Coordinates of C-alpha atoms in Angstrom, one line a residue:
P1 CA -24.2 44.2 9.7
D2 CA -23.6 42.4 13.1
V3 CA -25.9 39.5 12.1
S4 CA -22.7 37.6 10.9
G5 CA -20.7 37.7 13.9
I6 CA -20.0 34.6 15.9
G7 CA -22.2 35.6 19.0
V8 CA -25.2 36.4 17.2
R9 CA -25.1 32.9 15.4
T10 CA -24.3 31.3 18.5
A11 CA -26.8 32.6 20.6
I12 CA -29.5 31.6 17.8
Y13 CA -28.0 27.9 17.7
V14 CA -28.2 27.4 21.2
Q15 CA -31.5 29.1 21.6
N16 CA -33.0 26.6 19.2
L17 CA -31.0 23.5 20.2
L18 CA -32.1 24.4 24.0
S19 CA -36.0 24.6 22.7
F20 CA -35.9 20.9 22.4
V21 CA -35.3 20.2 25.8
P22 CA -39.0 21.1 27.1
A23 CA -40.3 19.0 24.4
F24 CA -38.3 15.9 24.9
Y25 CA -39.2 16.2 28.6
A26 CA -42.9 16.8 27.8
L27 CA -42.8 13.5 25.9
F28 CA -40.6 11.8 28.4
D29 CA -43.9 10.2 30.0
G30 CA -45.9 9.8 26.9
T31 CA -48.5 12.5 27.4
V32 CA -48.5 16.1 26.9
S33 CA -50.2 18.1 29.5
F34 CA -51.9 21.2 29.0
D35 CA -49.3 23.3 31.1
E36 CA -46.4 21.8 29.1
L37 CA -48.2 22.5 26.1
D38 CA -48.9 26.1 26.9
S39 CA -45.0 26.6 28.1
I40 CA -43.8 25.2 25.0
E41 CA -46.3 27.5 23.0
T42 CA -45.2 30.6 25.0
Q43 CA -41.5 29.6 23.9
A44 CA -42.0 28.9 20.2
M45 CA -44.0 32.6 20.2
T46 CA -41.0 34.0 21.7
I47 CA -38.6 32.5 19.2
L48 CA -40.5 33.6 16.3
I49 CA -40.9 37.3 17.5
T50 CA -37.1 37.0 17.4
A51 CA -37.0 35.7 14.1
L52 CA -39.8 38.2 13.0
A53 CA -37.3 41.0 14.7
L54 CA -34.5 39.4 12.5
L55 CA -36.4 39.8 9.2
L56 CA -37.5 43.3 10.0
S57 CA -33.9 44.5 10.8
A58 CA -33.2 42.9 7.4
I59 CA -35.6 44.7 5.4
I60 CA -34.7 48.1 7.3
E61 CA -31.0 47.3 6.1
A62 CA -31.8 46.5 2.7
V63 CA -34.0 49.6 2.2
T64 CA -31.6 52.2 4.3
Q65 CA -28.3 50.8 3.5
D66 CA -26.8 48.3 1.2
L67 CA -27.5 44.8 2.6
S68 CA -24.9 42.0 0.9
A69 CA -26.1 39.0 -0.3
V70 CA -24.2 37.3 2.1
H71 CA -25.7 38.6 5.0
A72 CA -29.3 38.3 3.7
A73 CA -28.4 34.5 3.1
I74 CA -27.3 34.4 6.8
I75 CA -30.2 36.3 7.7
L76 CA -32.8 34.0 6.2
N77 CA -30.9 30.9 7.5
L78 CA -31.4 32.0 10.8
S79 CA -34.8 33.0 10.6
W80 CA -35.6 29.7 9.0
M81 CA -34.0 28.0 11.9
N82 CA -35.9 30.2 14.2
N83 CA -39.1 29.0 12.6
T84 CA -38.5 25.2 12.8
N85 CA -39.3 25.8 16.4
L86 CA -43.0 26.2 15.5
F87 CA -43.1 22.6 14.2
I88 CA -42.1 21.6 17.6
Y89 CA -44.9 23.1 18.8
L90 CA -47.6 21.7 16.4
L91 CA -46.0 18.3 16.6
L92 CA -46.8 18.5 20.3
Y93 CA -50.0 20.0 20.0
M94 CA -51.0 17.5 17.4
H95 CA -49.8 14.8 20.0
H96 CA -51.9 16.5 22.9
K97 CA -54.8 16.2 21.0
A98 CA -54.6 12.3 19.7

């Protein structure tokens, strides 16, 4: 599988690191507006869809061909990293409601 390639991993790393920029910007003034929250929610959902697509491709690969343990571990780690973006949204949502 191509998921272990440097391009795929770098793209996911950069996407996840850049997801912190809007969160820090939203917290910079001490309040999280509804528009900022909506924007970060859209970003989190987009990244979650990417994680779901990654997991579905791994399931299909495991069923149709032989998925090695190394590739499965890489896919699970990348998916976990993608799912942590939801925590950013949840923290900002709690800050917005407080």
